[in-house]
């Protein structure tokens, strides 16, 4: 049973939402002030948090900020009508979605379903094991092998190999790789991608006498499945 925490100081709303969620088959806990809400949210036992923003003790944005330091639990913010700033800061802080009060319960239930579904879909992607050209990459266990022989990679080398394997047979430009792995705000040597491809080739191609990562001149890199 999926467990949802409601942090909401308006008792009527909280009880109504609680009843509806229980009716839908969720397990529910409630907190009516920010400090209690944070404590429960940090317990790690919830599959989703519904956070009101204006709360006594500690506001919802602050709860979200602290929760995000240690958890990526799905969060839906409950915001007052027209509180555009609240929505923006909530999404900036890593909320998955928000809903404006007063809301129709059907809309809230739909958003909860979508958010939980998205999250379980993305955790399936995150836990996938990739296979290509004798290489097996297990992203959950952070392990790479070539024909069963373990290969030690750094985090960036791992991310680069993972991206190329996820996009096998697609030529990835240096820019795309740079943005995917180092982020849009990366400042530094632009040939960093080439440097890391060289590291990977040392550890795979050179070591095992194969040619896994191909250069496409003037474009980028690709792992082609034979
Ligand atoms: Ca409130």
mmCIF file of C-alpha atoms and ligand atoms in Angstrom, residues 8-10 52-55 101, ligand 1:
data_model
loop_
_atom_site.group_PDB
_atom_site.id
_atom_site.type_symbol
_atom_site.label_atom_id
_atom_site.label_comp_id
_atom_site.label_asym_id
_atom_site.label_seq_id
_atom_site.Cartn_x
_atom_site.Cartn_y
_atom_site.Cartn_z
ATOM 1 C CA UNK A 8 -1.802 20.959 5.976
ATOM 2 C CA UNK A 9 -2.949 23.183 8.843
ATOM 3 C CA UNK A 10 -6.488 23.652 7.557
ATOM 4 C CA UNK A 52 0.793 23.085 1.996
ATOM 5 C CA UNK A 53 2.949 26.224 1.800
ATOM 6 C CA UNK A 54 1.566 28.529 4.486
ATOM 7 C CA UNK A 55 2.014 26.536 7.687
ATOM 8 C CA UNK A 101 -6.412 25.702 -3.711
HETATM 9 CA CA1 LIG B 1 -2.124 26.723 5.275
#
